[in-house]
Short mmCIF file of C-alpha atoms and ligand atoms in Angstrom, two decimals:
data_model
loop_
_atom_site.label_atom_id
_atom_site.label_comp_id
_atom_site.label_asym_id
_atom_site.label_seq_id
_atom_site.Cartn_x
_atom_site.Cartn_y
_atom_site.Cartn_z
CA MET A 156 12.83 0.38 28.66
CA THR A 157 9.87 2.58 29.52
CA PHE A 158 8.62 5.30 27.16
CA GLU A 159 10.06 8.02 29.51
CA GLU A 160 13.53 6.41 29.37
CA ILE A 161 13.35 6.15 25.59
CA LYS A 162 12.33 9.74 25.29
CA ASN A 163 15.02 11.03 27.63
CA ASP A 164 17.70 9.01 25.85
CA GLU A 165 16.60 10.35 22.47
CA GLN A 166 16.79 13.92 23.71
CA GLY A 167 20.38 13.34 24.72
CA TYR A 168 21.64 12.01 21.45
CA MET A 169 19.47 13.01 18.53
CA MET A 170 19.07 16.37 16.84
CA HIS A 171 15.72 17.90 17.75
CA THR A 172 14.41 17.95 14.18
CA TYR A 173 11.03 16.34 14.88
CA GLY A 174 8.04 17.30 16.97
CA ARG A 175 7.12 13.78 17.91
CA PHE A 176 3.91 12.28 19.24
CA GLN A 177 4.23 10.85 22.79
CA THR A 178 4.65 7.19 21.99
CA ALA A 179 7.42 4.82 20.87
CA LEU A 180 6.27 2.24 18.35
CA VAL A 181 8.11 -1.05 18.24
CA SER A 182 6.02 -3.53 16.26
CA GLY A 183 2.97 -3.93 14.08
CA LYS A 184 0.72 -6.07 12.00
CA GLY A 185 -1.68 -4.93 9.31
CA ALA A 186 -2.93 -1.47 10.27
CA THR A 187 -2.33 -2.06 14.02
CA ALA A 188 0.87 -0.80 15.68
CA LYS A 189 2.19 -1.67 19.20
CA ASP A 190 4.09 0.62 21.46
CA VAL A 191 6.85 -0.24 23.88
CA SER A 192 4.40 -1.01 26.66
CA GLY A 193 2.43 -3.43 24.48
CA ARG A 194 -0.45 -1.01 23.88
CA GLU A 195 -2.16 -1.16 20.46
CA TYR A 196 -2.96 1.64 18.04
CA ILE A 197 -5.03 1.68 14.85
CA ASP A 198 -2.78 3.30 12.26
CA PHE A 199 -4.33 5.82 9.93
CA THR A 200 -0.93 7.14 8.87
CA SER A 201 1.03 4.19 7.41
CA GLY A 202 4.20 6.14 8.33
CA ILE A 203 3.08 9.13 6.18
CA GLY A 204 1.88 7.09 3.24
CA VAL A 205 4.78 4.68 3.25
CA ASN A 206 3.58 1.28 4.52
CA SER A 207 1.17 0.73 1.55
CA LEU A 208 0.55 -2.85 2.57
CA GLY A 209 0.51 -2.19 6.36
CA TYR A 210 2.99 -3.55 8.87
CA CYS A 211 4.76 -6.81 8.17
CA ASP A 212 2.57 -7.93 5.30
CA GLU A 213 3.27 -11.66 4.65
CA GLY A 214 4.11 -11.32 0.90
CA TRP A 215 6.19 -8.20 1.46
CA VAL A 216 8.21 -9.79 4.39
CA LYS A 217 8.81 -12.86 2.25
CA ALA A 218 10.03 -10.83 -0.71
CA VAL A 219 12.31 -8.67 1.40
CA THR A 220 13.82 -11.48 3.56
CA LEU A 221 14.39 -13.66 0.44
CA GLN A 222 16.26 -10.79 -1.19
CA ALA A 223 18.32 -10.12 1.98
CA ASN A 224 19.34 -13.73 1.85
CA THR A 225 20.34 -13.52 -1.79
CA ILE A 226 22.25 -10.25 -2.32
CA GLN A 227 21.70 -7.07 -0.28
CA HIS A 228 23.57 -4.50 -2.31
CA ILE A 229 25.46 -4.10 -5.48
CA SER A 230 26.99 -0.90 -6.90
CA ASN A 231 25.29 0.83 -9.78
CA LEU A 232 28.46 0.06 -11.72
CA TYR A 233 26.87 -3.37 -12.33
CA TYR A 234 23.68 -4.42 -14.05
CA SER A 235 20.76 -5.32 -11.77
CA PRO A 236 17.84 -7.33 -13.37
CA LEU A 237 15.69 -6.44 -10.29
CA GLN A 238 16.06 -2.73 -10.97
CA THR A 239 15.04 -3.26 -14.58
CA GLU A 240 12.00 -5.28 -13.50
CA VAL A 241 10.76 -2.53 -11.21
CA SER A 242 11.40 0.13 -13.93
CA LYS A 243 9.72 -1.94 -16.63
CA LYS A 244 6.65 -2.35 -14.46
CA LEU A 245 6.50 1.40 -13.65
CA CYS A 246 6.74 2.15 -17.39
CA ALA A 247 4.04 -0.41 -18.26
CA LEU A 248 1.74 1.15 -15.60
CA THR A 249 2.26 4.73 -16.69
CA GLY A 250 3.24 4.78 -20.40
CA MET A 251 6.45 6.50 -19.41
CA ASP A 252 9.70 5.56 -21.14
CA LYS A 253 12.65 5.65 -18.71
CA VAL A 254 13.18 5.49 -14.91
CA PHE A 255 15.90 6.70 -12.55
CA LEU A 256 15.81 4.90 -9.19
CA CYS A 257 16.84 6.70 -5.99
CA ASN A 258 16.02 6.62 -2.26
CA SER A 259 13.51 9.30 -1.42
CA GLY A 260 10.99 11.82 -2.63
CA ALA A 261 13.39 14.72 -2.41
CA GLU A 262 15.93 12.78 -4.52
CA ALA A 263 13.33 11.90 -7.15
CA ASN A 264 12.50 15.61 -7.30
CA GLU A 265 16.11 16.59 -7.60
CA CYS A 266 16.39 14.28 -10.58
CA ALA A 267 13.23 15.84 -12.18
CA ILE A 268 14.73 19.31 -11.75
CA LYS A 269 18.07 18.24 -13.29
CA ILE A 270 16.21 16.63 -16.26
CA ALA A 271 14.21 19.82 -16.84
CA ARG A 272 17.26 22.04 -16.82
CA LYS A 273 19.36 19.74 -18.96
CA TYR A 274 16.62 19.19 -21.53
CA SER A 275 16.31 22.93 -21.87
CA PHE A 276 20.04 23.57 -21.92
CA ASP A 277 20.59 20.91 -24.57
CA LYS A 278 17.85 22.29 -26.78
CA TYR A 279 17.87 26.05 -26.17
CA GLY A 280 21.21 26.79 -24.46
CA GLN A 281 21.71 28.76 -21.28
CA GLY A 282 19.14 31.13 -19.79
CA ARG A 283 15.98 29.06 -19.97
CA GLN A 284 16.14 27.41 -16.59
CA LYS A 285 13.30 28.65 -14.45
CA ILE A 286 10.86 26.15 -12.97
CA LEU A 287 7.35 27.19 -11.87
CA THR A 288 5.95 25.50 -8.77
CA LEU A 289 2.85 26.22 -6.68
CA LYS A 290 2.46 28.33 -3.61
CA ASN A 291 1.63 26.04 -0.66
CA SER A 292 3.47 23.11 -2.30
CA PHE A 293 5.91 20.71 -0.75
CA HIS A 294 8.71 19.06 -2.62
CA GLY A 295 11.30 17.98 -0.05
CA ARG A 296 14.03 19.08 2.41
CA THR A 297 17.19 19.37 0.34
CA VAL A 298 18.28 22.91 -0.38
CA THR A 299 16.97 22.76 -3.94
CA THR A 300 13.70 21.04 -3.17
CA LEU A 301 13.17 23.57 -0.37
CA ALA A 302 13.59 26.26 -3.03
CA ALA A 303 11.04 24.42 -5.13
CA THR A 304 8.63 24.31 -2.20
CA GLY A 305 6.42 27.37 -2.53
CA GLN A 306 6.01 28.20 1.11
CA ASP A 307 7.92 31.16 2.69
CA VAL A 308 8.27 29.35 6.03
CA PHE A 309 10.65 26.91 4.28
CA HIS A 310 12.75 29.74 2.76
CA ASN A 311 14.65 30.47 5.93
CA PHE A 312 18.04 30.01 7.65
CA PHE A 313 19.80 28.09 4.91
CA PHE A 314 20.67 30.83 2.51
CA PRO A 315 21.55 30.95 -0.30
CA PHE A 316 18.86 28.72 -1.82
CA THR A 317 19.00 27.40 -5.32
CA GLU A 318 17.93 30.04 -7.85
CA GLY A 319 15.52 29.56 -10.66
CA PHE A 320 12.12 28.95 -9.09
CA ASP A 321 9.02 31.02 -9.27
CA TYR A 322 5.67 30.39 -7.57
CA VAL A 323 2.17 30.41 -8.85
CA THR A 324 -1.04 30.41 -6.73
CA ALA A 325 -2.69 26.98 -7.06
CA ASN A 326 -5.85 26.95 -9.12
CA ASP A 327 -5.24 30.52 -10.39
CA ILE A 328 -5.02 30.32 -14.15
CA ASP A 329 -4.43 34.06 -14.52
CA ASP A 330 -1.51 33.94 -12.15
CA LEU A 331 -0.05 31.04 -14.17
CA ASN A 332 -0.33 32.88 -17.39
CA THR A 333 1.19 36.09 -16.08
CA THR A 334 4.04 34.40 -14.20
CA VAL A 335 5.13 32.23 -17.09
CA CYS A 336 7.91 33.83 -19.22
CA ASP A 337 10.49 32.94 -21.83
CA ASP A 338 12.98 31.53 -19.35
CA VAL A 339 10.64 28.88 -17.92
CA CYS A 340 11.57 25.23 -18.76
CA ALA A 341 9.10 23.32 -16.51
CA VAL A 342 5.98 23.50 -14.45
CA PHE A 343 6.29 21.20 -11.38
CA ILE A 344 3.19 20.47 -9.34
CA GLU A 345 1.43 18.14 -6.92
CA LEU A 346 -2.12 17.31 -8.10
CA ILE A 347 -3.35 17.13 -4.48
CA GLN A 348 -1.08 19.24 -2.23
CA GLY A 349 -0.41 16.85 0.62
CA GLU A 350 1.59 18.69 3.28
CA GLY A 351 -0.23 21.85 2.09
CA GLY A 352 -3.47 20.55 3.54
CA VAL A 353 -4.80 17.91 1.14
CA MET A 354 -5.69 20.54 -1.49
CA PRO A 355 -6.74 19.10 -4.82
CA LEU A 356 -6.00 21.12 -8.00
CA THR A 357 -9.02 21.91 -10.16
CA GLN A 358 -9.34 20.14 -13.53
CA GLU A 359 -9.45 23.60 -15.22
CA PHE A 360 -6.17 24.66 -13.69
CA VAL A 361 -4.43 21.37 -14.55
CA ASP A 362 -5.84 21.58 -18.13
CA ALA A 363 -4.61 25.14 -18.48
CA ALA A 364 -1.11 24.18 -17.20
CA ALA A 365 -0.95 21.16 -19.59
CA LYS A 366 -2.01 23.34 -22.55
CA LEU A 367 0.51 26.06 -21.71
CA CYS A 368 3.27 23.48 -21.36
CA LYS A 369 2.47 21.90 -24.77
CA GLU A 370 2.42 25.31 -26.52
CA LYS A 371 5.71 26.51 -25.15
CA ASP A 372 7.69 23.22 -24.94
CA ILE A 373 7.66 23.55 -21.15
CA LEU A 374 7.89 20.23 -19.28
CA LEU A 375 4.88 19.20 -17.22
CA MET A 376 6.32 17.48 -14.14
CA ILE A 377 4.04 15.86 -11.53
CA ASP A 378 5.18 15.25 -7.96
CA GLU A 379 3.34 12.04 -7.09
CA VAL A 380 5.46 11.27 -4.05
CA GLN A 381 2.42 11.36 -1.79
CA THR A 382 -0.44 10.88 -4.26
CA GLY A 383 1.17 7.96 -6.12
CA VAL A 384 1.20 4.20 -5.86
CA SER A 385 -2.56 3.74 -5.66
CA ARG A 386 -3.06 6.19 -2.78
CA THR A 387 -5.75 8.24 -4.54
CA GLY A 388 -7.56 5.30 -6.13
CA THR A 389 -5.71 5.16 -9.43
CA PHE A 390 -2.14 3.96 -9.68
CA TYR A 391 -0.95 7.57 -10.12
CA CYS A 392 -3.24 10.52 -9.56
CA PHE A 393 -2.49 12.10 -12.96
CA GLU A 394 -4.64 9.40 -14.59
CA GLN A 395 -7.71 11.06 -13.02
CA TYR A 396 -6.87 14.34 -14.67
CA GLY A 397 -6.47 12.94 -18.17
CA ILE A 398 -3.07 14.59 -18.71
CA GLU A 399 0.16 13.28 -20.10
CA PRO A 400 3.06 14.38 -17.86
CA ASP A 401 6.61 14.56 -19.15
CA VAL A 402 8.03 13.63 -15.72
CA ILE A 403 6.53 11.84 -12.71
CA THR A 404 8.30 11.53 -9.34
CA SER A 405 7.39 8.77 -6.86
CA ALA A 406 8.59 7.55 -3.50
CA LYS A 407 6.74 7.16 -0.10
CA GLY A 408 4.49 4.18 -0.72
CA LEU A 409 6.57 2.69 -3.50
CA GLY A 410 8.66 0.38 -1.36
CA GLY A 411 5.94 -0.39 1.24
CA GLY A 412 8.30 0.66 4.00
CA LEU A 413 11.80 0.50 2.48
CA PRO A 414 13.47 3.62 1.06
CA ILE A 415 13.06 3.84 -2.74
CA GLY A 416 12.17 6.70 -5.02
CA ALA A 417 11.79 6.89 -8.78
CA CYS A 418 11.85 9.65 -11.38
CA LEU A 419 10.01 8.65 -14.56
CA CYS A 420 10.30 10.49 -17.87
CA ASN A 421 8.61 10.13 -21.26
CA LYS A 422 10.20 9.31 -24.58
CA LYS A 423 10.99 12.93 -25.39
CA LEU A 424 13.32 13.01 -22.34
CA ALA A 425 14.66 9.43 -22.55
CA ASP A 426 18.19 10.48 -23.51
CA VAL A 427 18.54 13.70 -21.56
CA MET A 428 20.45 12.15 -18.64
CA THR A 429 23.68 10.51 -19.88
CA ALA A 430 26.44 8.56 -18.22
CA GLY A 431 28.03 10.69 -15.52
CA THR A 432 25.29 13.34 -15.29
CA HIS A 433 23.51 11.75 -12.36
CA GLY A 434 23.87 8.89 -9.90
CA THR A 435 23.43 7.54 -6.40
CA THR A 436 25.13 4.90 -4.24
CA PHE A 437 22.06 3.29 -2.74
CA GLY A 438 19.49 4.08 -5.44
CA GLY A 439 17.79 0.96 -6.72
CA ASN A 440 19.12 -1.14 -3.85
CA PRO A 441 18.11 -4.79 -4.42
CA ILE A 442 16.17 -5.15 -1.16
CA ALA A 443 14.29 -1.91 -1.75
CA CYS A 444 13.61 -3.05 -5.31
CA ALA A 445 12.36 -6.45 -4.12
CA ALA A 446 9.98 -4.63 -1.79
CA ALA A 447 8.84 -2.31 -4.59
CA LYS A 448 8.35 -5.24 -6.95
CA GLU A 449 6.01 -6.85 -4.36
CA VAL A 450 4.12 -3.58 -3.81
CA LEU A 451 3.74 -3.01 -7.57
CA SER A 452 2.50 -6.63 -8.15
CA ARG A 453 -0.34 -6.01 -5.67
CA VAL A 454 -1.57 -2.38 -5.57
CA ALA A 455 -2.04 -1.71 -9.26
CA ALA A 456 -4.59 -4.46 -9.90
CA LYS A 457 -8.07 -3.18 -10.76
CA GLU A 458 -9.76 -5.08 -7.84
CA PHE A 459 -7.22 -3.57 -5.41
CA LEU A 460 -7.81 -0.06 -6.72
CA ASP A 461 -11.59 -0.56 -6.54
CA GLU A 462 -11.18 -1.50 -2.90
CA VAL A 463 -9.08 1.64 -2.20
CA CYS A 464 -11.88 3.74 -3.66
CA LYS A 465 -14.61 1.89 -1.78
CA LYS A 466 -12.74 2.22 1.56
CA GLY A 467 -12.09 5.85 0.89
CA ASP A 468 -15.78 6.51 0.21
CA TYR A 469 -16.69 4.48 3.27
CA ILE A 470 -14.44 6.61 5.54
CA ARG A 471 -15.61 9.86 3.94
CA GLU A 472 -19.25 8.90 4.46
CA LYS A 473 -18.67 8.10 8.11
CA LEU A 474 -16.67 11.26 8.67
CA SER A 475 -19.29 13.46 7.18
CA SER A 476 -21.72 12.75 9.99
CA MET A 477 -19.16 13.19 12.82
CA ALA A 478 -19.21 16.05 15.27
CA ASN A 479 -16.56 18.76 14.69
CA VAL A 480 -16.17 17.84 10.95
CA LYS A 481 -16.54 20.88 8.74
CA GLU A 482 -15.25 19.54 5.44
CA VAL A 483 -13.75 16.35 4.10
CA ARG A 484 -11.26 16.57 1.12
CA GLY A 485 -9.02 14.35 -0.94
CA LYS A 486 -9.31 11.24 -3.11
CA GLY A 487 -9.10 7.48 -2.38
CA LEU A 488 -7.21 6.91 0.88
CA MET A 489 -5.71 10.36 0.98
CA ILE A 490 -8.20 12.20 3.16
CA GLY A 491 -8.13 15.63 4.77
CA ILE A 492 -10.53 16.78 7.42
CA VAL A 493 -11.24 20.43 8.28
CA THR A 494 -12.48 20.69 11.88
CA GLU A 495 -15.17 23.09 13.03
CA LYS A 496 -13.10 24.03 16.09
CA ASP A 497 -9.87 24.37 14.10
CA ASN A 498 -8.18 22.02 16.63
CA ALA A 499 -6.55 19.40 14.42
CA LYS A 500 -3.24 19.27 16.33
CA GLU A 501 -5.05 18.80 19.62
CA ILE A 502 -7.31 16.09 18.19
CA ALA A 503 -4.30 14.20 16.71
CA ALA A 504 -2.48 14.25 20.06
CA LYS A 505 -5.64 13.06 21.85
CA CYS A 506 -6.17 10.32 19.31
CA VAL A 507 -2.74 8.93 20.24
CA GLU A 508 -3.70 8.87 23.86
CA ASN A 509 -6.80 6.89 22.85
CA GLY A 510 -5.14 4.38 20.55
CA LEU A 511 -5.35 5.94 17.09
CA LEU A 512 -2.43 7.28 14.94
CA ILE A 513 -3.53 10.13 12.73
CA LEU A 514 -1.67 12.88 10.88
CA THR A 515 -2.16 16.59 10.45
CA ALA A 516 -1.37 18.78 7.46
CA LYS A 517 -1.49 22.58 8.03
CA ASN A 518 -4.64 22.96 10.15
CA LEU A 519 -6.29 19.79 8.86
CA LEU A 520 -6.43 16.21 10.17
CA ARG A 521 -4.99 13.88 7.52
CA LEU A 522 -5.61 10.20 6.96
CA LEU A 523 -3.18 8.06 4.93
CA PRO A 524 -4.02 4.54 6.13
CA PRO A 525 -2.42 1.40 4.65
CA LEU A 526 -4.07 0.73 1.32
CA ASN A 527 -5.18 -2.77 2.39
CA ILE A 528 -6.55 -1.72 5.81
CA SER A 529 -9.47 -4.00 6.91
CA TYR A 530 -12.95 -2.66 7.49
CA GLU A 531 -12.64 -3.87 11.11
CA GLU A 532 -9.58 -1.66 11.61
CA ILE A 533 -11.29 1.27 9.81
CA ASP A 534 -14.31 0.96 12.12
CA LYS A 535 -12.13 0.71 15.26
CA GLY A 536 -10.15 3.78 14.23
CA LEU A 537 -13.21 5.81 13.27
CA THR A 538 -14.87 5.04 16.64
CA ILE A 539 -11.87 6.39 18.48
CA LEU A 540 -11.81 9.44 16.29
CA GLU A 541 -15.50 10.01 16.75
CA ASN A 542 -15.16 9.85 20.51
CA VAL A 543 -12.27 12.24 20.54
CA MET A 544 -14.01 14.65 18.15
CA SER A 545 -17.19 14.78 20.23
CA VAL A 546 -15.61 16.11 23.44
C1 LIG B 209 7.04 13.61 1.36
C2 LIG B 209 7.06 14.38 0.10
C3 LIG B 209 8.31 14.72 -0.54
C4 LIG B 209 9.65 14.43 0.14
O1 LIG B 209 9.86 13.05 0.21
P1 LIG B 209 11.10 12.53 1.17
O2 LIG B 209 11.10 11.05 0.92
O3 LIG B 209 10.77 12.89 2.56
O4 LIG B 209 12.35 13.18 0.67
C5 LIG B 209 8.23 15.35 -1.77
N1 LIG B 209 7.06 15.68 -2.33
C6 LIG B 209 5.90 15.33 -1.74
C7 LIG B 209 4.65 15.75 -2.47
C8 LIG B 209 5.88 14.74 -0.57
O5 LIG B 209 4.69 14.41 0.02
#
């Protein structure tokens, strides 16, 4: 099939929920993808931060195929040692105490929201159920995580949204202190707003939020769906802020390309969710867990994390001398580029035409390359970007 045929067929049968780039990707290796005509692209997106180890990594493929050949699914009515292994590793890496496994970022966030409300209900009774999130945040596409998402453009069409969210301006400590009230049970934040334009929170704001939460027995919940799993140069981004979250949510890069999400909670919350209060059919699926186990065995090692930081610095350095680059933001291999000409969407589309996959977020260019991308692929990709940026 040609690209045009694929495109026309899609238009006939699929809901038009995505504004897609004009290519159909069919295979890949490392940080290089191939389209239906056999054309190659350097991939600075890893499927929006999902393919942590790139396309078809040898160890990852081995782990996944072995598991597919062993047992592909069991119901959560039965014990699964593989789920426990993944959970144990996540706890060891974070100091958290318990894990709920699910299939996506939105689901991990739904679990966090339920934990916050039940913790508060169990301890304080009804009426203390409000969750503070940040303006410009993104927490998912379910009706409740859309409500949690602090952007008016997402609060449309699907009324009524879930009640009980209020929004604080990121990095505005005064706004935080005036918005908090007696019915707040949790503060739920991304440390670097991803979809919001690769916007890091300031240390002062995060410290203020952590202090407020401690004083008032408000849960500090961190959405690490995009920042997590070594993306920002530490296993989770919260480590760089020196805080102790009560809840962490994770997904995207966790399975290296298979759908798995996780909601982690600390010891204080270990017994909040009881039998029958939450569940999922697919969550903790054995093949997804085998994939996550492989990812976790690789990306959390100190040498691996050092490489993520080095590659991030290398890319940032090269970007800073490119035409049309106004500002470079982010940490590790989560990188946002503000362009002089405010033409990120145009640049991203042109990059595809020239053999480079790159993301946007708001009016920024956004890079989320595979964590193990080679310097050769980085250089190839940056050369394409530089050429596109200079015209
Ligand atoms: C992508 C994202 C989500 C939603 O994850 P899905 O797997 O698409 O449900 C939630 N929070 C953040 C910060 C994200 O980047």
